[in-house]
XYZ file of C-alpha atoms in Angstrom:
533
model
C 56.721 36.101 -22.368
C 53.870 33.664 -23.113
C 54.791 30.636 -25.141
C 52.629 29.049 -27.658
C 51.631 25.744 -27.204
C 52.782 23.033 -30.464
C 49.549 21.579 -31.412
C 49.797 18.411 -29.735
C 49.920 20.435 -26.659
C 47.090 22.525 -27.435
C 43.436 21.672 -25.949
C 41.780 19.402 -27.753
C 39.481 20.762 -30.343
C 35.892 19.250 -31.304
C 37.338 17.155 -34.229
C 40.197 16.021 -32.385
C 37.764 14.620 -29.463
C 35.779 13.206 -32.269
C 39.312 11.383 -33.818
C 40.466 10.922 -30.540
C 40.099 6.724 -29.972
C 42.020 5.752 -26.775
C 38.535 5.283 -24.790
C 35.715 2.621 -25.019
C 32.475 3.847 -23.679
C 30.686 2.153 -21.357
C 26.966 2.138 -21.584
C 24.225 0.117 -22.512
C 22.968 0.464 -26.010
C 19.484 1.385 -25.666
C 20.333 4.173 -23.181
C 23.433 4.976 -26.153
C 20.343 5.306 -28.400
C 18.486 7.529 -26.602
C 21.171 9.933 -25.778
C 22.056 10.202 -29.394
C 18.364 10.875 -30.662
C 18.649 13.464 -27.726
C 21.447 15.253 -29.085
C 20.571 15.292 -32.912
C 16.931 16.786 -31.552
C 19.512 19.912 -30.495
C 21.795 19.672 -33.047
C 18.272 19.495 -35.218
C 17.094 22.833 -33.736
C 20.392 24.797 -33.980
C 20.575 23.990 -37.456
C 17.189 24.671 -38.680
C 16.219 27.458 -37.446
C 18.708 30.164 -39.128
C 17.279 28.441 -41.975
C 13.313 29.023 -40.577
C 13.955 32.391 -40.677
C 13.972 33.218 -44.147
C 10.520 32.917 -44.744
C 9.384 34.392 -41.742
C 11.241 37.605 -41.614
C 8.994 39.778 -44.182
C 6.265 38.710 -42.171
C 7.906 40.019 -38.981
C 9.510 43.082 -40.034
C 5.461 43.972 -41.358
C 4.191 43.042 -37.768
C 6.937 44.432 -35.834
C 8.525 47.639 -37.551
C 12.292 48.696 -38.001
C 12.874 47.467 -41.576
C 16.298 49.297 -41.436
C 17.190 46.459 -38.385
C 16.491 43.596 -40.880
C 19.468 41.984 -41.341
C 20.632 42.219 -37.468
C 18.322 39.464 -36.313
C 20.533 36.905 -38.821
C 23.657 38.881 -37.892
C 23.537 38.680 -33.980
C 22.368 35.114 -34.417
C 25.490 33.976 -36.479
C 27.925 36.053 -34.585
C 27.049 35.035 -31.465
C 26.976 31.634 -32.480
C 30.160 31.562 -34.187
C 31.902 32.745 -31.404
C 30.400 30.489 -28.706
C 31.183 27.229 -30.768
C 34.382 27.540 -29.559
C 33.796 28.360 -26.093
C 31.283 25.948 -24.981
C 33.853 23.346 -26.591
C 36.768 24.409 -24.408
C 33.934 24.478 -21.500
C 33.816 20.693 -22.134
C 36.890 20.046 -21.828
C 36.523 21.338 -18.126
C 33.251 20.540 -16.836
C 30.721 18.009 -16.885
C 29.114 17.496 -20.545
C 25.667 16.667 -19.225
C 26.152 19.974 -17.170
C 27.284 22.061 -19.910
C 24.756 20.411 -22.525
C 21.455 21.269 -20.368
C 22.953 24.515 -20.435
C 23.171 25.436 -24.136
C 20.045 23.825 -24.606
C 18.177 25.951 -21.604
C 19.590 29.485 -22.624
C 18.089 28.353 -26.208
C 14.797 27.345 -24.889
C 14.294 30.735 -22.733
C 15.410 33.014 -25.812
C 13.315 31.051 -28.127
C 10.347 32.004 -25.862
C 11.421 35.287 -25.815
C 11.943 35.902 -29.365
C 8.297 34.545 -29.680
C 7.084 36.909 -27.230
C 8.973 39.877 -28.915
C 6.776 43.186 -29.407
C 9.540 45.307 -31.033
C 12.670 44.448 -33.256
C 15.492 45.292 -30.887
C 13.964 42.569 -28.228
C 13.761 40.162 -30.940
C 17.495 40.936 -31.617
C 18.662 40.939 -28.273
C 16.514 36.900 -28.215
C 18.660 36.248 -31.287
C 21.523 36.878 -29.628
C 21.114 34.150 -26.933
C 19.604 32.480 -28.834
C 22.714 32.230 -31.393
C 24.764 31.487 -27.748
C 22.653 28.541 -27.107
C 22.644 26.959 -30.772
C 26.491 27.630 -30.418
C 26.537 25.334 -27.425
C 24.674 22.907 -29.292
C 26.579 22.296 -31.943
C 29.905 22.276 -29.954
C 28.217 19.672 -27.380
C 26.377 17.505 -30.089
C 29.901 16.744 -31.651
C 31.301 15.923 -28.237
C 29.018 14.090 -26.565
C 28.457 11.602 -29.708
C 32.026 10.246 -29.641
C 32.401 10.055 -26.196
C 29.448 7.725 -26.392
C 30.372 5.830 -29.434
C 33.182 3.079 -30.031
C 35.594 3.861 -32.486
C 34.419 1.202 -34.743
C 31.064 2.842 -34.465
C 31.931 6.037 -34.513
C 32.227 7.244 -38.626
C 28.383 5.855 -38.403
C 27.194 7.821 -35.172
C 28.768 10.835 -36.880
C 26.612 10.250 -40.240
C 23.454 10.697 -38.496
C 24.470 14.250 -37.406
C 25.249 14.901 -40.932
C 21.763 13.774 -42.178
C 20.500 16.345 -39.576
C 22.024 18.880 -41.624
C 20.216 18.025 -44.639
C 16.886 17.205 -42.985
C 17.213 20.725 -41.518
C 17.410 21.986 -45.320
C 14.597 20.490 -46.560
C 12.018 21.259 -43.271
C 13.129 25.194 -42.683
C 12.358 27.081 -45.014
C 8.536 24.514 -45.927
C 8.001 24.839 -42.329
C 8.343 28.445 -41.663
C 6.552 29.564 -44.185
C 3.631 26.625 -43.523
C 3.443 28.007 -39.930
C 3.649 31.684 -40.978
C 0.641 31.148 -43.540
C -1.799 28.817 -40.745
C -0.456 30.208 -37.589
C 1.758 32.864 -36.339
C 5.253 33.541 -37.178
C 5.653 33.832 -33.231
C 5.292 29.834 -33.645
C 8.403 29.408 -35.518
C 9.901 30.050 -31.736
C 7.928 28.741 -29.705
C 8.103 25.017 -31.874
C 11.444 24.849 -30.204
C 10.364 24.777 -26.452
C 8.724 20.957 -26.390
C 11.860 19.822 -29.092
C 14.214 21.567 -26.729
C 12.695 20.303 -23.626
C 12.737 16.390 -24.958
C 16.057 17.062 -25.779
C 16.940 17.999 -22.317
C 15.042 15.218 -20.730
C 16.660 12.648 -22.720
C 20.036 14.089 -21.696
C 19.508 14.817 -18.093
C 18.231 11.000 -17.498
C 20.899 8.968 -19.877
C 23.902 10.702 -20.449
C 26.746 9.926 -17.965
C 30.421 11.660 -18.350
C 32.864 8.936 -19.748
C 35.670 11.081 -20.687
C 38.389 12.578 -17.460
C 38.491 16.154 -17.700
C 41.569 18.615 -18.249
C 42.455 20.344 -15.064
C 43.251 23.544 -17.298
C 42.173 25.292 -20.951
C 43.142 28.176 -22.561
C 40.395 30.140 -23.629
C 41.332 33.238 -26.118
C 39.301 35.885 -24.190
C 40.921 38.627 -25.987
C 40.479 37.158 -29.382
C 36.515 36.383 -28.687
C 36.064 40.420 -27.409
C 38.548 41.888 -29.884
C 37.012 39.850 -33.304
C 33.070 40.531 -31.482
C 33.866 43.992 -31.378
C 35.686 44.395 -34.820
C 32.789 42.686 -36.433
C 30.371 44.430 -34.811
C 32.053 47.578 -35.782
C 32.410 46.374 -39.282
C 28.314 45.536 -39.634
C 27.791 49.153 -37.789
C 29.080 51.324 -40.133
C 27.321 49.609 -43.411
C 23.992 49.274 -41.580
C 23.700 53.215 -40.214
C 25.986 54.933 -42.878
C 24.330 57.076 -45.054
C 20.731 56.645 -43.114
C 21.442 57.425 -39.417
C 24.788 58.307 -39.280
C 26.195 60.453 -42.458
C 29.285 59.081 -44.378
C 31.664 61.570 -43.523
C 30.371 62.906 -40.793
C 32.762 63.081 -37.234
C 30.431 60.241 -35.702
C 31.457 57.857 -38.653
C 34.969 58.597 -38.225
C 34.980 57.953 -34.564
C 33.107 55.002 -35.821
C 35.591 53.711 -38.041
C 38.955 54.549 -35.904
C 37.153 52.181 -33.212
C 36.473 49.893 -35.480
C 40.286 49.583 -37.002
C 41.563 49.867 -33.165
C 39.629 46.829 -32.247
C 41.382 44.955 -35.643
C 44.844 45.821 -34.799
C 44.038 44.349 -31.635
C 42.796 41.299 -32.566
C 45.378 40.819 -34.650
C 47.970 41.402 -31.760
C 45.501 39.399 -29.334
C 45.834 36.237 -31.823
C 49.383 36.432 -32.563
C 50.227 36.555 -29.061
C 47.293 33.701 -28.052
C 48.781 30.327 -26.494
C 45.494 28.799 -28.447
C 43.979 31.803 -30.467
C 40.654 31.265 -32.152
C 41.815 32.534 -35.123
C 45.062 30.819 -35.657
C 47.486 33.484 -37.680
C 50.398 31.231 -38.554
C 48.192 28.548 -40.560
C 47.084 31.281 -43.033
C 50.615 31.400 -44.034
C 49.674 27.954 -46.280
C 48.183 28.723 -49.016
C 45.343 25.972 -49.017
C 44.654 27.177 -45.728
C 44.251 30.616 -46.937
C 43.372 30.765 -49.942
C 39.806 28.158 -49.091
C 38.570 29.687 -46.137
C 39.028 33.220 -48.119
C 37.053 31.733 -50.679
C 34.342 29.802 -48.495
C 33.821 33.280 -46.806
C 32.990 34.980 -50.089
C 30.667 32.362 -51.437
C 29.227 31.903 -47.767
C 28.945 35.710 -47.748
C 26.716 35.428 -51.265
C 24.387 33.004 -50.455
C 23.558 33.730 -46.629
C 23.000 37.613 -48.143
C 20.481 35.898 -50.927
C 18.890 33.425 -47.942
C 18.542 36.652 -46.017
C 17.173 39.552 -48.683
C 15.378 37.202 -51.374
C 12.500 36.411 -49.169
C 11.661 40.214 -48.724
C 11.960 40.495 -52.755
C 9.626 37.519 -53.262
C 7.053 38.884 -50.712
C 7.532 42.664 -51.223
C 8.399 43.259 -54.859
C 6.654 39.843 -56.368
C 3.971 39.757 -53.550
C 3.655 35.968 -52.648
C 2.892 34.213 -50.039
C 5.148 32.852 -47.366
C 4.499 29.508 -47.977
C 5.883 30.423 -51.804
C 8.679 32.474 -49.776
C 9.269 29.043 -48.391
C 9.385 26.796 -51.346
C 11.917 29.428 -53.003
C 14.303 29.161 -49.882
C 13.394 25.006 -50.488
C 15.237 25.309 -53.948
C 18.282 27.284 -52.755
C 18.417 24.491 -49.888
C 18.087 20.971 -51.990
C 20.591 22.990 -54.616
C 23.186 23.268 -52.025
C 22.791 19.704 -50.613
C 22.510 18.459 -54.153
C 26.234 20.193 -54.935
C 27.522 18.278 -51.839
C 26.148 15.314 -52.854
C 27.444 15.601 -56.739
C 30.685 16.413 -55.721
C 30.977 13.524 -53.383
C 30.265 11.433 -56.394
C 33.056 13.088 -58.637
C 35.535 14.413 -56.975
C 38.337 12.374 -57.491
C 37.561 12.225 -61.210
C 36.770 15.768 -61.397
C 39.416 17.308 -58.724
C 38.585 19.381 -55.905
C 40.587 22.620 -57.324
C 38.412 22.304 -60.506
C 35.398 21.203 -58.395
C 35.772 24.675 -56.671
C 36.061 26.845 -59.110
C 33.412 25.238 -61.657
C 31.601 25.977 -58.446
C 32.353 29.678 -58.046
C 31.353 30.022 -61.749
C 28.049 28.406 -61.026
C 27.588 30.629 -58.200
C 28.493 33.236 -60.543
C 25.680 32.321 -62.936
C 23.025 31.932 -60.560
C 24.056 35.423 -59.036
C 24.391 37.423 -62.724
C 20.583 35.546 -63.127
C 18.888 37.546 -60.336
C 20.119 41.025 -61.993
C 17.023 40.197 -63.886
C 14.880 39.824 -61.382
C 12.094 41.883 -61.709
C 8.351 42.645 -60.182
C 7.401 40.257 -63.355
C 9.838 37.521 -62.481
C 7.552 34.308 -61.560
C 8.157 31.803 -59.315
C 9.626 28.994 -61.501
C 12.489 31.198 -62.941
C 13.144 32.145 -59.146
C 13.667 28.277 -58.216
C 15.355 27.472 -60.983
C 18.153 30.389 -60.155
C 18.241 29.328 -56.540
C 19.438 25.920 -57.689
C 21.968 27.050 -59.649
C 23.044 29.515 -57.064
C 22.745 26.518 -54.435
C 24.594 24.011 -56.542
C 27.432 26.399 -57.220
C 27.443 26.894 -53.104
C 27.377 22.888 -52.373
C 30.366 22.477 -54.661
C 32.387 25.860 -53.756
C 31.690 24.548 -49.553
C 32.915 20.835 -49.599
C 35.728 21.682 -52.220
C 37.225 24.158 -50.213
C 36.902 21.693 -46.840
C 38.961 18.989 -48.340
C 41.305 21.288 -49.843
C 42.152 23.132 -46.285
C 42.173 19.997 -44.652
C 44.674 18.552 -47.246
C 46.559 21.690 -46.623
C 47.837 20.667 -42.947
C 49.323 18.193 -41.281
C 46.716 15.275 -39.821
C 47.289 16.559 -36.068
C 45.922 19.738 -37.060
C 42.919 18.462 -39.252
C 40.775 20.094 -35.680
C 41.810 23.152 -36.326
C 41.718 23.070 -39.973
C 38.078 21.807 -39.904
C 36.982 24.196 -36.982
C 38.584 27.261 -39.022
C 36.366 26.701 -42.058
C 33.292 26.746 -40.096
C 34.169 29.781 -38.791
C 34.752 31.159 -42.027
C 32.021 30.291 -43.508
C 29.784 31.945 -40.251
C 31.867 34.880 -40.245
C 31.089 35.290 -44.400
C 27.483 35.211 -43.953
C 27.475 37.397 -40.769
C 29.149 39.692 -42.495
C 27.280 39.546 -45.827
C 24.236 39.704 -44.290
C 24.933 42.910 -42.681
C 26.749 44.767 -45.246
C 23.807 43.759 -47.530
C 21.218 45.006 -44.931
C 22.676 48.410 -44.563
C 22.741 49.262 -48.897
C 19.441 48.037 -48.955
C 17.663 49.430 -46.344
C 19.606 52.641 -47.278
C 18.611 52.794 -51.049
C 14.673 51.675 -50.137
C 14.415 54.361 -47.405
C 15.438 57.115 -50.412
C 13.446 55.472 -53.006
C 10.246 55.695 -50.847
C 11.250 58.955 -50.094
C 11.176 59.872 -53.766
C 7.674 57.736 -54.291
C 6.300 59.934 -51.403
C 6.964 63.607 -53.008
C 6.345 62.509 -56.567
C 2.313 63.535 -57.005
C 2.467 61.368 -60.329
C 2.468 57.845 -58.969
C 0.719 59.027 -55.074
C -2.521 59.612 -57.301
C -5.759 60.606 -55.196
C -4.374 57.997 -52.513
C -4.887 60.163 -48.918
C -1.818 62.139 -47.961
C -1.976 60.398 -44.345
C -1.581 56.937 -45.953
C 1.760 57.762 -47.838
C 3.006 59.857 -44.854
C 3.582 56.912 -43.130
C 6.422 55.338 -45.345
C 8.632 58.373 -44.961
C 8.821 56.504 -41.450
C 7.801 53.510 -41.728
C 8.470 51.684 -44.554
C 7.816 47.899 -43.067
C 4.172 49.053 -43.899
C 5.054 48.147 -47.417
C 4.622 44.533 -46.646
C 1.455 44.759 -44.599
C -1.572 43.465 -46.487
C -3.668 45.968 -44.427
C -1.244 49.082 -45.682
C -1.004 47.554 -49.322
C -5.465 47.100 -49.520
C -5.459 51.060 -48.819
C -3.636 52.570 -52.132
C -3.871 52.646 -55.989
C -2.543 50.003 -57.943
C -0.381 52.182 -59.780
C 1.023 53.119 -56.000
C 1.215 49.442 -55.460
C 3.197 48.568 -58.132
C 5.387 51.213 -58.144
C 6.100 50.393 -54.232
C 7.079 46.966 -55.610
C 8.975 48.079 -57.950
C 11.258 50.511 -55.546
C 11.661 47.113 -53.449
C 13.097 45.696 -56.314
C 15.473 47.822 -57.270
C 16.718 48.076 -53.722
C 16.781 44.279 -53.443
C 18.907 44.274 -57.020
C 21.368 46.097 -54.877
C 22.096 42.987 -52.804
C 22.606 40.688 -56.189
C 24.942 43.349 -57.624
C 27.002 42.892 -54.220
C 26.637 39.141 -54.367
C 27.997 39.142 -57.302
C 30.660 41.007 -56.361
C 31.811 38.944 -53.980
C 31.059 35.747 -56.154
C 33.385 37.016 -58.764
C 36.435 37.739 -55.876
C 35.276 33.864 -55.123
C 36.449 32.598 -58.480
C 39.774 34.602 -57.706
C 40.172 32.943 -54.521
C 39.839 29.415 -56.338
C 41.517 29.650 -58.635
C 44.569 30.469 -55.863
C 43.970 27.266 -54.480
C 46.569 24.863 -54.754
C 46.504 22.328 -57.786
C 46.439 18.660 -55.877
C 43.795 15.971 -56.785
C 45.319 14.323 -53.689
C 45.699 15.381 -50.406
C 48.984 16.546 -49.399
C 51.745 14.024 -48.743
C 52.286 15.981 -45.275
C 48.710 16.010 -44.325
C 48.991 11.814 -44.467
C 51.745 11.865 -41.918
């Protein structure tokens, strides 16, 4: 029978390298500094370009076709990358880091390129697969490499430039997609990360050096990473072909679902038997534990679902621009960082129970806001409900951080930490995808409906309107939109709104189990006396 490791036993984890300060590094300080502007050009990449998408994707579903497929070029991305994170950082603690580094950052070059090249929406998913590999890589190696190369005294400062990364990434994404989707080509939002990626490597490849002894053995959860892929990827299947391809109670969609609960049980089995499982069973027996990444996967599932389906109702139903696609995503962006920031600010007068759940209500607001959404909603009431959604998110995020790592002892603050990144992945894979499959369902059936209905079709030619039945990405194709009534038009935008409004009712939804969630949460101001051991 296997036996589980204790924790001090267990590979280290990516914060526990980070904490870890029985090692001085030994290496001049200009090559230090050119190895860390190295890595934060990765870590820079990784991070913004889920965040790039958003106001590219209307653009490329019109170019490229497959509306119904939507939501799988954010899901593969974040899966993929969620479960690589942990892979590529038990890879370190094997191999050489400069090794494993050029890696990550190669397979993301090479799918970046072919994402860019993409002529159809299943070869841009299959790109956003590797590429979600790759920017998994990243982020586990960025973490790594910095504290290796960093004394302990300068290590807390070394760590706050990766976290200014994050919030550069916030502000540039979403302005710079839709600035190269308006002048250039939304194939560029790819191929920028070819000379970034290939500095990155150079600067790596000539400076770093491996200053850290490596473990002769890891344990890698194998079955956990196929058993949760699978079980996720089951769970994103049924909601994006039910009721379209594959009918709801039809014998395919049971086989679907019995698959899909097989591969659970076995995870669950897989992780409880795991000397180092990636999802780590026992901890969710603490409440804190529990009950914050339960909640951060809600609210993560909310706003990654509103990143992900708000561009298409600002483009399709509103008809703007990218660049205005952009600026919108912008808002939702500085909200979030601006809820961080606040919190940091208040917290201890405030409390971080309170903190999260004046947060969930905030996200509540913002997400009861966009019910009113309509095709005569302008742009300022858009930004404006972005913030609010955004601000509710930065407060809900950090909250539930500090309260899950208050929630364990200090040896385990790796795992802790690690967990609610996963968490918060996993909630906007998932929300993303069980989004995606409502709304592609309910705008395929209201097109449907448009197309029969002689009222609002008008004298437009029969062979124009055909085409929706079909292909329905021709909504957002100025081409498509220049060759029918305005009445047509408008009532086009408005069946994209009301399919859209699906997507805020199930935001909501889950914002509302959010508040539950929080208000779970343990009531400490202070961390834990345990978790100061």
């Amino acid at each position: 029978m296997k036996q589980h490791l204790s924790r001090s036993e267990a590979p280290q984890t990516i914060r526990e390298i980070v904490d870890s300060k029985d090692r001085e590094p030994i290496i001049d300080r200009k090559s230090r500094s050119l190895i860390i502007a190295a890595a934060l050009m990765a870590l820079f990449l990784g991070a913004m370009d889920a965040l790039i998408m958003s106001a590219a994707m209307p653009t490329i579903v019109a170019d490229l076709g497959k509306l119904h497929l939507y939501s799988w070029v954010y899901s593969a991305y974040f899966l993929s990358r969620a479960i690589f994170l942990p892979v590529f950082g038990k890879l370190a603690d094997l191999f050489n880091n400069k090794k494993i580094f050029l890696i990550s950052i190669g397979i993301f070059i090479v799918s970046s390129f072919a994402a860019g090249l993409s002529t159809n929406m299943t070869f841009l998913i299959i790109a956003r697969v590797f590429q979600g590999i790759g920017a998994g890589g990243n982020f586990a190696l960025v973490y790594i490499v910095l504290a290796d190369i960093s004394t302990p005294q300068e290590r807390a400062k070394t760590m706050s430039f990766a976290s200014s990364i994050w919030g550069i990434a916030s502000v540039l994404g979403p302005t710079l997609g839709g600035f190269i989707v308006t002048y250039f080509s939304w194939r560029w939002i790819f191929f920028i990360n070819i000379p970034l990626g290939l500095l990155s490597m150079a600067g790596l490849a000539f400076f770093l050096v491996e200053l850290r002894e490596k473990k002769k053995k890891v344990y890698l959860d194998f079955k956990g990473v196929i058993t949760l892929s699978t079980t996720i990827l089951g769970i994103l299947s049924i909601f994006l072909v039910g009721g379209r391809t594959i009918a709801w109670f039809s014998p395919q969609m049971a086989v679907l679902w019995g698959m899909t609960l097989l591969s659970g049980v076995g995870l669950y089995y897989s992780e409880k038997q795991a000397i180092d499982p990636i999802i780590p069973l026992e901890f969710f027996k603490n409440r804190g534990f529990s009950m914050g990444n339960v909640a951060v996967f809600l609210s993560s599932f909310s706003i990654f679902a509103l990143f992900a389906f708000a561009p298409l109702f600002i483009q399709g139903a509103l008809g703007r621009s990218p660049m205005q696609v952009g600026l919108a995503m912008l808002s939702l962006s500085l909200g979030w960082s601006m809820g961080s920031l606040v919190l940091g600010q208040v917290s201890n007068r405030l409390g971080i129970k309170r903190a999260a759940v004046l947060g969930s209500l905030l996200l509540i607001t913002g997400c009861l806001l966009t019910l009113r959404f309509s095709v005569n909603t302008t742009m300022v009431t858009c930004f404006v409900v972005f913030q609010v959604v955004g601000l509710g998110m930065g407060f809900v995020t950090l909250a539930t951080l500090v309260i899950v790592q208050n929630s364990v002892n200090i040896a385990d603050l790796g795992v802790a930490t690690s967990s609610n990144q996963f968490a918060r992945t996993l909630g906007g894979t998932v929300g993303v995808g069980i989004c995606g499959g409502f709304m592609t369902s309910s705008l395929a059936g209201a097109i449907d409906k448009l197309v029969a209905k002689e009222s609002v079709i008008n004298n437009t030619a029969d062979s124009v309107l055909t085409d929706l039945s079909t292909n329905f990405e021709a909504l957002l194709q100025p081409e498509f939109q220049s060759r029918i009534a305005q009445s047509t038009l408008t009532a086009i935008q408005e069946a994209i709104a009301g399919s859209v409004s699906i997507v805020f009712w199930i935001i909501l939804f889950a914002a509302f189990l959010c508040l539950v969630f929080c208000i779970l949460l343990p009531s400490t101001k202070e961390p834990e006396v345990k978790a100061l051991k």
